[in-house]
mmCIF file of C-alpha atoms in Angstrom:
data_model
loop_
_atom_site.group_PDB
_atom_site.id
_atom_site.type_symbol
_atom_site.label_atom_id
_atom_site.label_comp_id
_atom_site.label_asym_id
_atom_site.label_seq_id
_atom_site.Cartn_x
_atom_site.Cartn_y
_atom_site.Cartn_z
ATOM 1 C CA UNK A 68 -51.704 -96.279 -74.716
ATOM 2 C CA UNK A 69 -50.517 -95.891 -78.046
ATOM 3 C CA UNK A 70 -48.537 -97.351 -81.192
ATOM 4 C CA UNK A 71 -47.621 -94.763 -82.892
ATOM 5 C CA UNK A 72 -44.815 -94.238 -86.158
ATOM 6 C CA UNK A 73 -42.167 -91.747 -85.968
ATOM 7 C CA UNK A 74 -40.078 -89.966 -88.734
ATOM 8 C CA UNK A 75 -36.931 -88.116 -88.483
ATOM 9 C CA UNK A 76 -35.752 -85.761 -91.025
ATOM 10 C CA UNK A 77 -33.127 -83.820 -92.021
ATOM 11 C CA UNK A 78 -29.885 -83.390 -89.477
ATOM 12 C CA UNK A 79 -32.030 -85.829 -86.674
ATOM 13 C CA UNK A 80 -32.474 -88.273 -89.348
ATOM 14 C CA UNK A 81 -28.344 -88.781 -89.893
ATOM 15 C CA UNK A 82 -27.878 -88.334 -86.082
ATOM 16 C CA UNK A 83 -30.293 -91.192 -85.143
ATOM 17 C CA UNK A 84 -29.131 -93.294 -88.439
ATOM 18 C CA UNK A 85 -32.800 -93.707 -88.664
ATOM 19 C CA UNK A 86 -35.792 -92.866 -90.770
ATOM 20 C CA UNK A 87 -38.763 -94.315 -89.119
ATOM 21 C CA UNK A 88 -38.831 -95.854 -86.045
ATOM 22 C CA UNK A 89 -42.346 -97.769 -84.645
ATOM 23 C CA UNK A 90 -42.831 -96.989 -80.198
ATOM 24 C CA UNK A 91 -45.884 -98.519 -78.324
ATOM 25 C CA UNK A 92 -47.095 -97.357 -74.525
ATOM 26 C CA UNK A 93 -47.193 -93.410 -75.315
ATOM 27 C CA UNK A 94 -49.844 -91.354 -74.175
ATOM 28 C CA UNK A 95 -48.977 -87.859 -75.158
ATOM 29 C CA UNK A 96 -46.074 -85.671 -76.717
ATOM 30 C CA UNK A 97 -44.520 -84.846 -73.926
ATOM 31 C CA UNK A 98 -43.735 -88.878 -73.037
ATOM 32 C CA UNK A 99 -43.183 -89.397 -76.417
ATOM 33 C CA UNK A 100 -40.166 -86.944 -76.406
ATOM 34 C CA UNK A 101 -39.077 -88.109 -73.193
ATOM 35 C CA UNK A 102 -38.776 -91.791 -74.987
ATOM 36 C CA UNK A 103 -37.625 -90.081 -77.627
ATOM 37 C CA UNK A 104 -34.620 -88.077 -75.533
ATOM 38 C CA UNK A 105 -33.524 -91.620 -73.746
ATOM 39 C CA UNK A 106 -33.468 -93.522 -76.882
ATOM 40 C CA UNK A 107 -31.584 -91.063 -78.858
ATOM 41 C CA UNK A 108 -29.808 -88.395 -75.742
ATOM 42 C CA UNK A 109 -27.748 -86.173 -78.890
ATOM 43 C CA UNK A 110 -31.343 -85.134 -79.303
ATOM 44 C CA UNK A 111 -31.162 -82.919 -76.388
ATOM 45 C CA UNK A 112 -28.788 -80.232 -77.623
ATOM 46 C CA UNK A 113 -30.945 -80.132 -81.126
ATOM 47 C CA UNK A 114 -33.531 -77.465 -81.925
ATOM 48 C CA UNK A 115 -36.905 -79.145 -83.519
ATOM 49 C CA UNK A 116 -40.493 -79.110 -83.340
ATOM 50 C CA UNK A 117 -42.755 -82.202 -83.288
ATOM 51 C CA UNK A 118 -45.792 -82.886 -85.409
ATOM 52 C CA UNK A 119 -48.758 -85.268 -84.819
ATOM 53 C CA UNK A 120 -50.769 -86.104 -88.038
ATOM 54 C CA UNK A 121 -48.690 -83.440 -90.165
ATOM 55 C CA UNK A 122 -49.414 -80.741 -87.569
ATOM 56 C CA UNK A 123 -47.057 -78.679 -85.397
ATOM 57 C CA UNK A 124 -47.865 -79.197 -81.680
ATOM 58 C CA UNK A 125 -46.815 -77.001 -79.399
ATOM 59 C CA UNK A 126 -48.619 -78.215 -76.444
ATOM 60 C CA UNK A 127 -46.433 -80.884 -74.815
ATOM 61 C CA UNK A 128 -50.159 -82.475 -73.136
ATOM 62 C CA UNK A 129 -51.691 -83.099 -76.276
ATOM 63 C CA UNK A 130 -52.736 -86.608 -76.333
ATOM 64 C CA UNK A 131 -51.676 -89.175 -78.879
ATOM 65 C CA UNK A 132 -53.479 -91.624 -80.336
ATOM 66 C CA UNK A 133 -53.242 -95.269 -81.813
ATOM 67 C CA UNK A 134 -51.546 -95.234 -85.457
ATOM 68 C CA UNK A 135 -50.872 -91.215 -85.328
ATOM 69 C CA UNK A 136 -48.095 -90.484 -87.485
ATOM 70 C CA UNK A 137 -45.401 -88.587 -85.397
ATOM 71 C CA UNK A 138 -42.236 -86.374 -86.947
ATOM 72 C CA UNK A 139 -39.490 -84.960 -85.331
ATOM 73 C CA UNK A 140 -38.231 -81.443 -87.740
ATOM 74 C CA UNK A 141 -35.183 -79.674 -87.709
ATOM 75 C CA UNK A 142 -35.221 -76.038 -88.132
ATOM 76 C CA UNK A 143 -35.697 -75.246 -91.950
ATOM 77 C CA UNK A 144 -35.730 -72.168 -94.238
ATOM 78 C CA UNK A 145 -37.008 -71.189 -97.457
ATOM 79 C CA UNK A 146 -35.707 -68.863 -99.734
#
């Protein structure tokens, strides 16, 4: 299992109160965001996408490994 770092930003990072948290014992996204969801449980009426290693994962199964950088996005736009 994993030790992994996880940002916030934008409207998750002032919900939480936090920037960067540190977890240990995860083995994939989908138990990550589980953790995640207990921790923080406001996070389960926001919209956001996770990232592993500053990429967009959209398979929940995708494994995770030691010291992979982990952030939780809001919805953004550009303009």
């Amino acid at each position: 299992m994993a030790k992994v770092k996880i940002k916030f930003f934008g409207i998750l990072k002032e919900i939480s109160n936090q920037s960067e948290i540190e977890m240990n014992d995860v083995a994939n996204v989908e138990e990550l965001h589980l953790k995640i969801k207990n921790l923080f449980p406001f996070f389960s009426h926001q919209v956001y996408a996770i990232s592993v290693n500053q990429k967009i994962v959209h398979d929940l199964n995708s494994q995770i490994s030691d010291g992979d950088e982990i952030a939780f996005l809001p919805p953004y736009s550009g303009g």
